[in-house]
Amino acid sequence: MRQKDEQWEKEIRKGPFASSPFTEDHKRKVLQQVEWMKKSEEGSKGDRSEDSSRSSRPFRPQVGNVSHKRRPRRGPLVAGTGALVIAAGLFLWIWDDGQLVKPVIEQVYPTAALQLSDGLNTNLLTDKMKRNVATTMRDDLGKQLKITKVEDLPVSGRIYVEAGNESEKEYAQIWLDATTGNLREVGMRREMQPSELEHRYLRQVPSLLQSIGSTPTLKPVAVQRYVSMKQGELEPISHTTLALENETGYGEIVWQQDKAISITGDLRPDQISQAALANARNAIEALSGKANLDLVRASRSKDDELGKDTVSFSFKDNYFVQMTEGKMGLGYTVGDANHYEQDFADWEEIEAYYQELYNIQESLLRGEVEPIIKKIFKMDLQAYKLHRNPDHPGMVTFELESSTDVFQVEYREDGRIKMITRGEL
């Protein structure tokens, strides 16, 4: 017995309990209890397959408040894990980086939290399928949704599981291999309250916002999570989007799994480049003829997935400038975001309008856009060839042969320029 105790003590000292305030003896007993539950669960699995990696995902427990009553010994233990927990009055909880998240029973025996609607043909679901469904919703969606449909798809050799309602904000579709019980495809979504977002995300927020020059005190206001797994992929991939704001600013962070891949936020005043701001004001004056417009907002968006880092300036009267550094080089956009509604009586008028846009004279366009480009970029468009796209009336590109330099121009029916983008198309 002493040898086993020493083994547990070694695990405790190198494991996630190293910084726990509890005594070594307490921690050892807790881990022994968890191991006992695991062994009990393994003994009750029956014919469950052992090749599912999802049912044995590693987790990082930190023990918080633990209370349990001793069960008097009255003979051999023959009950399953669920019965043992109830009988023993055991309420063990796991802490995820400092945040209370779920009881041990859901970690050791995930199907204990599975919710099934009445009248389902649950005989189609093997124990392994139930475990995979429960674990997928728990670990990737962060919530167990009630299963509302179970269907055999004999042609494809799959079992289809649907949870929640398609018309609602929380919904899940899971396809499993009918023979092995493994996941084949997954599509899930959920809107969460900020308080429900796992601590491993929330703790990153201040430093991520600060890394782009934004205000680190922006408050979480909304969370959306999407989970997908396509045919041939091995694991579901989750995307979590957190919206943040305060009285004066806004931000957004997107994570793929646990890694932040996109960070957006309003820039603090001391983080705004005055040279870039002056350049943006000159670009707006060249486009609109309006000088020294007041700055309404300056923000930055860093997207590692797309490989883009963009600084945006929004000015009075709905004018904007975006400056981008990316994999394809530098990008620059200046535009008028005002909406000019067109009233059409029927489809014939719409088609006639689009045809007018498409057939606009090149000389008229050049006369409008060349002075703007010359003032902003100090360049002459005479050597650039105009290209039209019938699928995008109201938009043309100016390209220079033997060069990758491209200008994309959006315009109105009278030739006035709405937006100019150089590079990063």
PDB file of N, CA and C in Angstrom, residues 179-252:
ATOM      1  N   THR A 179     -20.602   1.016 -38.233  1.00  0.00           N
ATOM      2  CA  THR A 179     -19.855  -0.184 -37.848  1.00  0.00           C
ATOM      3  C   THR A 179     -18.921   0.084 -36.684  1.00  0.00           C
ATOM      4  N   THR A 180     -18.134   1.159 -36.789  1.00  0.00           N
ATOM      5  CA  THR A 180     -17.125   1.431 -35.759  1.00  0.00           C
ATOM      6  C   THR A 180     -17.607   2.373 -34.664  1.00  0.00           C
ATOM      7  N   GLY A 181     -18.620   3.191 -34.965  1.00  0.00           N
ATOM      8  CA  GLY A 181     -19.080   4.178 -33.997  1.00  0.00           C
ATOM      9  C   GLY A 181     -18.270   5.454 -33.988  1.00  0.00           C
ATOM     10  N   ASN A 182     -17.253   5.529 -34.879  1.00  0.00           N
ATOM     11  CA  ASN A 182     -16.412   6.728 -34.926  1.00  0.00           C
ATOM     12  C   ASN A 182     -17.136   7.895 -35.583  1.00  0.00           C
ATOM     13  N   LEU A 183     -16.683   9.096 -35.257  1.00  0.00           N
ATOM     14  CA  LEU A 183     -17.233  10.298 -35.886  1.00  0.00           C
ATOM     15  C   LEU A 183     -16.874  10.321 -37.363  1.00  0.00           C
ATOM     16  N   ARG A 184     -17.818  10.769 -38.184  1.00  0.00           N
ATOM     17  CA  ARG A 184     -17.554  10.954 -39.606  1.00  0.00           C
ATOM     18  C   ARG A 184     -17.704  12.419 -40.017  1.00  0.00           C
ATOM     19  N   GLU A 185     -18.776  13.061 -39.595  1.00  0.00           N
ATOM     20  CA  GLU A 185     -18.978  14.486 -39.874  1.00  0.00           C
ATOM     21  C   GLU A 185     -19.674  15.121 -38.685  1.00  0.00           C
ATOM     22  N   VAL A 186     -19.404  16.412 -38.491  1.00  0.00           N
ATOM     23  CA  VAL A 186     -19.991  17.150 -37.375  1.00  0.00           C
ATOM     24  C   VAL A 186     -20.307  18.566 -37.829  1.00  0.00           C
ATOM     25  N   GLY A 187     -21.453  19.067 -37.412  1.00  0.00           N
ATOM     26  CA  GLY A 187     -21.803  20.470 -37.614  1.00  0.00           C
ATOM     27  C   GLY A 187     -22.597  20.943 -36.405  1.00  0.00           C
ATOM     28  N   MET A 188     -22.048  21.888 -35.642  1.00  0.00           N
ATOM     29  CA  MET A 188     -22.709  22.349 -34.421  1.00  0.00           C
ATOM     30  C   MET A 188     -22.565  23.864 -34.288  1.00  0.00           C
ATOM     31  N   ARG A 189     -23.529  24.460 -33.617  1.00  0.00           N
ATOM     32  CA  ARG A 189     -23.440  25.891 -33.346  1.00  0.00           C
ATOM     33  C   ARG A 189     -24.076  26.186 -31.990  1.00  0.00           C
ATOM     34  N   ARG A 190     -23.644  27.313 -31.422  1.00  0.00           N
ATOM     35  CA  ARG A 190     -24.178  27.699 -30.121  1.00  0.00           C
ATOM     36  C   ARG A 190     -23.884  29.158 -29.855  1.00  0.00           C
ATOM     37  N   GLU A 191     -24.861  29.869 -29.299  1.00  0.00           N
ATOM     38  CA  GLU A 191     -24.633  31.215 -28.780  1.00  0.00           C
ATOM     39  C   GLU A 191     -24.558  31.110 -27.272  1.00  0.00           C
ATOM     40  N   MET A 192     -23.496  31.679 -26.699  1.00  0.00           N
ATOM     41  CA  MET A 192     -23.240  31.556 -25.274  1.00  0.00           C
ATOM     42  C   MET A 192     -23.278  32.927 -24.610  1.00  0.00           C
ATOM     43  N   GLN A 193     -23.574  32.920 -23.327  1.00  0.00           N
ATOM     44  CA  GLN A 193     -23.391  34.116 -22.529  1.00  0.00           C
ATOM     45  C   GLN A 193     -21.902  34.262 -22.220  1.00  0.00           C
ATOM     46  N   PRO A 194     -21.385  35.474 -22.147  1.00  0.00           N
ATOM     47  CA  PRO A 194     -19.957  35.642 -21.841  1.00  0.00           C
ATOM     48  C   PRO A 194     -19.530  34.903 -20.578  1.00  0.00           C
ATOM     49  N   SER A 195     -20.431  34.819 -19.608  1.00  0.00           N
ATOM     50  CA  SER A 195     -20.094  34.127 -18.359  1.00  0.00           C
ATOM     51  C   SER A 195     -19.916  32.631 -18.560  1.00  0.00           C
ATOM     52  N   GLU A 196     -20.417  32.092 -19.675  1.00  0.00           N
ATOM     53  CA  GLU A 196     -20.294  30.662 -19.952  1.00  0.00           C
ATOM     54  C   GLU A 196     -18.995  30.324 -20.687  1.00  0.00           C
ATOM     55  N   LEU A 197     -18.313  31.332 -21.210  1.00  0.00           N
ATOM     56  CA  LEU A 197     -17.099  31.078 -21.967  1.00  0.00           C
ATOM     57  C   LEU A 197     -16.005  30.553 -21.056  1.00  0.00           C
ATOM     58  N   GLU A 198     -15.321  29.517 -21.492  1.00  0.00           N
ATOM     59  CA  GLU A 198     -14.303  28.891 -20.674  1.00  0.00           C
ATOM     60  C   GLU A 198     -13.203  29.882 -20.290  1.00  0.00           C
ATOM     61  N   HIS A 199     -12.679  29.684 -19.103  1.00  0.00           N
ATOM     62  CA  HIS A 199     -11.681  30.615 -18.568  1.00  0.00           C
ATOM     63  C   HIS A 199     -10.414  30.645 -19.425  1.00  0.00           C
ATOM     64  N   ARG A 200     -10.101  29.539 -20.078  1.00  0.00           N
ATOM     65  CA  ARG A 200      -8.880  29.514 -20.888  1.00  0.00           C
ATOM     66  C   ARG A 200      -8.952  30.505 -22.044  1.00  0.00           C
ATOM     67  N   TYR A 201     -10.171  30.896 -22.445  1.00  0.00           N
ATOM     68  CA  TYR A 201     -10.331  31.956 -23.445  1.00  0.00           C
ATOM     69  C   TYR A 201     -10.317  33.327 -22.777  1.00  0.00           C
ATOM     70  N   LEU A 202     -11.125  33.475 -21.741  1.00  0.00           N
ATOM     71  CA  LEU A 202     -11.277  34.785 -21.112  1.00  0.00           C
ATOM     72  C   LEU A 202      -9.964  35.333 -20.578  1.00  0.00           C
ATOM     73  N   ARG A 203      -9.116  34.459 -20.061  1.00  0.00           N
ATOM     74  CA  ARG A 203      -7.869  34.951 -19.478  1.00  0.00           C
ATOM     75  C   ARG A 203      -6.925  35.519 -20.532  1.00  0.00           C
ATOM     76  N   GLN A 204      -7.126  35.186 -21.808  1.00  0.00           N
ATOM     77  CA  GLN A 204      -6.268  35.691 -22.875  1.00  0.00           C
ATOM     78  C   GLN A 204      -6.660  37.090 -23.345  1.00  0.00           C
ATOM     79  N   VAL A 205      -7.905  37.490 -23.049  1.00  0.00           N
ATOM     80  CA  VAL A 205      -8.473  38.699 -23.662  1.00  0.00           C
ATOM     81  C   VAL A 205      -7.632  39.952 -23.436  1.00  0.00           C
ATOM     82  N   PRO A 206      -7.289  40.327 -22.202  1.00  0.00           N
ATOM     83  CA  PRO A 206      -6.537  41.584 -22.021  1.00  0.00           C
ATOM     84  C   PRO A 206      -5.226  41.617 -22.797  1.00  0.00           C
ATOM     85  N   SER A 207      -4.442  40.548 -22.730  1.00  0.00           N
ATOM     86  CA  SER A 207      -3.143  40.554 -23.414  1.00  0.00           C
ATOM     87  C   SER A 207      -3.306  40.555 -24.932  1.00  0.00           C
ATOM     88  N   LEU A 208      -4.332  39.875 -25.458  1.00  0.00           N
ATOM     89  CA  LEU A 208      -4.557  39.874 -26.908  1.00  0.00           C
ATOM     90  C   LEU A 208      -4.937  41.263 -27.405  1.00  0.00           C
ATOM     91  N   LEU A 209      -5.825  41.941 -26.689  1.00  0.00           N
ATOM     92  CA  LEU A 209      -6.214  43.297 -27.075  1.00  0.00           C
ATOM     93  C   LEU A 209      -5.021  44.249 -26.984  1.00  0.00           C
ATOM     94  N   GLN A 210      -4.246  44.089 -25.938  1.00  0.00           N
ATOM     95  CA  GLN A 210      -3.079  44.959 -25.765  1.00  0.00           C
ATOM     96  C   GLN A 210      -2.052  44.724 -26.873  1.00  0.00           C
ATOM     97  N   SER A 211      -1.986  43.490 -27.385  1.00  0.00           N
ATOM     98  CA  SER A 211      -0.985  43.162 -28.407  1.00  0.00           C
ATOM     99  C   SER A 211      -1.211  43.909 -29.712  1.00  0.00           C
ATOM    100  N   ILE A 212      -2.448  44.378 -29.966  1.00  0.00           N
ATOM    101  CA  ILE A 212      -2.722  45.134 -31.195  1.00  0.00           C
ATOM    102  C   ILE A 212      -2.886  46.622 -30.918  1.00  0.00           C
ATOM    103  N   GLY A 213      -2.632  47.033 -29.665  1.00  0.00           N
ATOM    104  CA  GLY A 213      -2.750  48.451 -29.321  1.00  0.00           C
ATOM    105  C   GLY A 213      -4.141  48.870 -28.939  1.00  0.00           C
ATOM    106  N   SER A 214      -5.004  47.905 -28.624  1.00  0.00           N
ATOM    107  CA  SER A 214      -6.370  48.219 -28.245  1.00  0.00           C
ATOM    108  C   SER A 214      -6.503  48.297 -26.735  1.00  0.00           C
ATOM    109  N   THR A 215      -7.684  48.701 -26.275  1.00  0.00           N
ATOM    110  CA  THR A 215      -7.939  48.847 -24.844  1.00  0.00           C
ATOM    111  C   THR A 215      -8.138  47.485 -24.203  1.00  0.00           C
ATOM    112  N   PRO A 216      -7.304  47.091 -23.243  1.00  0.00           N
ATOM    113  CA  PRO A 216      -7.397  45.755 -22.660  1.00  0.00           C
ATOM    114  C   PRO A 216      -8.596  45.567 -21.748  1.00  0.00           C
ATOM    115  N   THR A 217      -9.333  46.652 -21.446  1.00  0.00           N
ATOM    116  CA  THR A 217     -10.455  46.563 -20.519  1.00  0.00           C
ATOM    117  C   THR A 217     -11.801  46.438 -21.220  1.00  0.00           C
ATOM    118  N   LEU A 218     -11.803  46.189 -22.540  1.00  0.00           N
ATOM    119  CA  LEU A 218     -13.072  45.952 -23.228  1.00  0.00           C
ATOM    120  C   LEU A 218     -13.772  44.753 -22.595  1.00  0.00           C
ATOM    121  N   LYS A 219     -15.090  44.822 -22.455  1.00  0.00           N
ATOM    122  CA  LYS A 219     -15.851  43.792 -21.759  1.00  0.00           C
ATOM    123  C   LYS A 219     -16.526  42.832 -22.740  1.00  0.00           C
ATOM    124  N   PRO A 220     -16.498  41.527 -22.445  1.00  0.00           N
ATOM    125  CA  PRO A 220     -17.204  40.548 -23.293  1.00  0.00           C
ATOM    126  C   PRO A 220     -18.709  40.804 -23.275  1.00  0.00           C
ATOM    127  N   VAL A 221     -19.332  40.772 -24.450  1.00  0.00           N
ATOM    128  CA  VAL A 221     -20.780  41.004 -24.534  1.00  0.00           C
ATOM    129  C   VAL A 221     -21.528  39.882 -25.255  1.00  0.00           C
ATOM    130  N   ALA A 222     -20.859  39.110 -26.102  1.00  0.00           N
ATOM    131  CA  ALA A 222     -21.553  38.044 -26.830  1.00  0.00           C
ATOM    132  C   ALA A 222     -20.534  37.023 -27.314  1.00  0.00           C
ATOM    133  N   VAL A 223     -20.990  35.747 -27.376  1.00  0.00           N
ATOM    134  CA  VAL A 223     -20.111  34.660 -27.810  1.00  0.00           C
ATOM    135  C   VAL A 223     -20.862  33.765 -28.787  1.00  0.00           C
ATOM    136  N   GLN A 224     -20.209  33.410 -29.874  1.00  0.00           N
ATOM    137  CA  GLN A 224     -20.748  32.440 -30.822  1.00  0.00           C
ATOM    138  C   GLN A 224     -19.712  31.346 -31.039  1.00  0.00           C
ATOM    139  N   ARG A 225     -20.192  30.108 -31.104  1.00  0.00           N
ATOM    140  CA  ARG A 225     -19.276  28.991 -31.350  1.00  0.00           C
ATOM    141  C   ARG A 225     -19.821  28.125 -32.482  1.00  0.00           C
ATOM    142  N   TYR A 226     -18.929  27.808 -33.406  1.00  0.00           N
ATOM    143  CA  TYR A 226     -19.255  26.917 -34.514  1.00  0.00           C
ATOM    144  C   TYR A 226     -18.248  25.769 -34.504  1.00  0.00           C
ATOM    145  N   VAL A 227     -18.749  24.571 -34.703  1.00  0.00           N
ATOM    146  CA  VAL A 227     -17.895  23.387 -34.704  1.00  0.00           C
ATOM    147  C   VAL A 227     -18.164  22.604 -35.980  1.00  0.00           C
ATOM    148  N   SER A 228     -17.107  22.202 -36.678  1.00  0.00           N
ATOM    149  CA  SER A 228     -17.292  21.458 -37.919  1.00  0.00           C
ATOM    150  C   SER A 228     -16.245  20.364 -38.048  1.00  0.00           C
ATOM    151  N   MET A 229     -16.639  19.311 -38.700  1.00  0.00           N
ATOM    152  CA  MET A 229     -15.732  18.228 -39.070  1.00  0.00           C
ATOM    153  C   MET A 229     -16.251  17.644 -40.369  1.00  0.00           C
ATOM    154  N   LYS A 230     -15.429  17.695 -41.407  1.00  0.00           N
ATOM    155  CA  LYS A 230     -15.834  17.202 -42.713  1.00  0.00           C
ATOM    156  C   LYS A 230     -15.310  15.784 -42.935  1.00  0.00           C
ATOM    157  N   GLN A 231     -15.888  15.132 -43.941  1.00  0.00           N
ATOM    158  CA  GLN A 231     -15.459  13.780 -44.273  1.00  0.00           C
ATOM    159  C   GLN A 231     -13.950  13.737 -44.503  1.00  0.00           C
ATOM    160  N   GLY A 232     -13.279  12.810 -43.852  1.00  0.00           N
ATOM    161  CA  GLY A 232     -11.841  12.672 -44.007  1.00  0.00           C
ATOM    162  C   GLY A 232     -11.035  13.351 -42.928  1.00  0.00           C
ATOM    163  N   GLU A 233     -11.648  14.281 -42.196  1.00  0.00           N
ATOM    164  CA  GLU A 233     -10.947  14.931 -41.095  1.00  0.00           C
ATOM    165  C   GLU A 233     -10.996  14.043 -39.851  1.00  0.00           C
ATOM    166  N   LEU A 234     -10.015  14.203 -38.971  1.00  0.00           N
ATOM    167  CA  LEU A 234      -9.893  13.322 -37.820  1.00  0.00           C
ATOM    168  C   LEU A 234     -10.582  13.855 -36.573  1.00  0.00           C
ATOM    169  N   GLU A 235     -10.656  15.167 -36.429  1.00  0.00           N
ATOM    170  CA  GLU A 235     -11.219  15.767 -35.228  1.00  0.00           C
ATOM    171  C   GLU A 235     -12.088  16.971 -35.594  1.00  0.00           C
ATOM    172  N   PRO A 236     -13.146  17.229 -34.827  1.00  0.00           N
ATOM    173  CA  PRO A 236     -13.911  18.464 -35.028  1.00  0.00           C
ATOM    174  C   PRO A 236     -13.058  19.694 -34.725  1.00  0.00           C
ATOM    175  N   ILE A 237     -13.292  20.755 -35.474  1.00  0.00           N
ATOM    176  CA  ILE A 237     -12.584  22.017 -35.266  1.00  0.00           C
ATOM    177  C   ILE A 237     -13.593  23.062 -34.807  1.00  0.00           C
ATOM    178  N   SER A 238     -13.301  23.730 -33.714  1.00  0.00           N
ATOM    179  CA  SER A 238     -14.217  24.742 -33.191  1.00  0.00           C
ATOM    180  C   SER A 238     -13.689  26.139 -33.483  1.00  0.00           C
ATOM    181  N   HIS A 239     -14.612  27.052 -33.785  1.00  0.00           N
ATOM    182  CA  HIS A 239     -14.299  28.468 -33.925  1.00  0.00           C
ATOM    183  C   HIS A 239     -15.169  29.229 -32.926  1.00  0.00           C
ATOM    184  N   THR A 240     -14.530  29.967 -32.047  1.00  0.00           N
ATOM    185  CA  THR A 240     -15.230  30.724 -31.015  1.00  0.00           C
ATOM    186  C   THR A 240     -15.001  32.204 -31.254  1.00  0.00           C
ATOM    187  N   THR A 241     -16.085  32.958 -31.399  1.00  0.00           N
ATOM    188  CA  THR A 241     -16.005  34.394 -31.655  1.00  0.00           C
ATOM    189  C   THR A 241     -16.548  35.159 -30.456  1.00  0.00           C
ATOM    190  N   LEU A 242     -15.723  36.021 -29.902  1.00  0.00           N
ATOM    191  CA  LEU A 242     -16.105  36.830 -28.745  1.00  0.00           C
ATOM    192  C   LEU A 242     -16.171  38.293 -29.138  1.00  0.00           C
ATOM    193  N   ALA A 243     -17.332  38.902 -28.935  1.00  0.00           N
ATOM    194  CA  ALA A 243     -17.499  40.337 -29.174  1.00  0.00           C
ATOM    195  C   ALA A 243     -17.301  41.086 -27.862  1.00  0.00           C
ATOM    196  N   LEU A 244     -16.590  42.221 -27.930  1.00  0.00           N
ATOM    197  CA  LEU A 244     -16.292  43.013 -26.741  1.00  0.00           C
ATOM    198  C   LEU A 244     -16.626  44.478 -26.997  1.00  0.00           C
ATOM    199  N   GLU A 245     -16.925  45.192 -25.935  1.00  0.00           N
ATOM    200  CA  GLU A 245     -17.185  46.627 -26.105  1.00  0.00           C
ATOM    201  C   GLU A 245     -17.130  47.334 -24.750  1.00  0.00           C
ATOM    202  N   ASN A 246     -17.026  48.645 -24.813  1.00  0.00           N
ATOM    203  CA  ASN A 246     -17.254  49.502 -23.645  1.00  0.00           C
ATOM    204  C   ASN A 246     -17.955  50.759 -24.143  1.00  0.00           C
ATOM    205  N   GLU A 247     -17.939  51.807 -23.354  1.00  0.00           N
ATOM    206  CA  GLU A 247     -18.694  53.006 -23.729  1.00  0.00           C
ATOM    207  C   GLU A 247     -18.195  53.632 -25.027  1.00  0.00           C
ATOM    208  N   THR A 248     -16.932  53.457 -25.344  1.00  0.00           N
ATOM    209  CA  THR A 248     -16.356  54.154 -26.500  1.00  0.00           C
ATOM    210  C   THR A 248     -15.750  53.244 -27.559  1.00  0.00           C
ATOM    211  N   GLY A 249     -15.602  51.954 -27.277  1.00  0.00           N
ATOM    212  CA  GLY A 249     -14.887  51.105 -28.217  1.00  0.00           C
ATOM    213  C   GLY A 249     -15.516  49.746 -28.424  1.00  0.00           C
ATOM    214  N   TYR A 250     -14.960  49.029 -29.410  1.00  0.00           N
ATOM    215  CA  TYR A 250     -15.456  47.713 -29.785  1.00  0.00           C
ATOM    216  C   TYR A 250     -14.281  46.816 -30.139  1.00  0.00           C
ATOM    217  N   GLY A 251     -14.461  45.529 -29.942  1.00  0.00           N
ATOM    218  CA  GLY A 251     -13.424  44.576 -30.303  1.00  0.00           C
ATOM    219  C   GLY A 251     -14.015  43.213 -30.608  1.00  0.00           C
ATOM    220  N   GLU A 252     -13.193  42.352 -31.194  1.00  0.00           N
ATOM    221  CA  GLU A 252     -13.634  40.997 -31.505  1.00  0.00           C
ATOM    222  C   GLU A 252     -12.417  40.083 -31.561  1.00  0.00           C
TER     223      GLU A 252
END
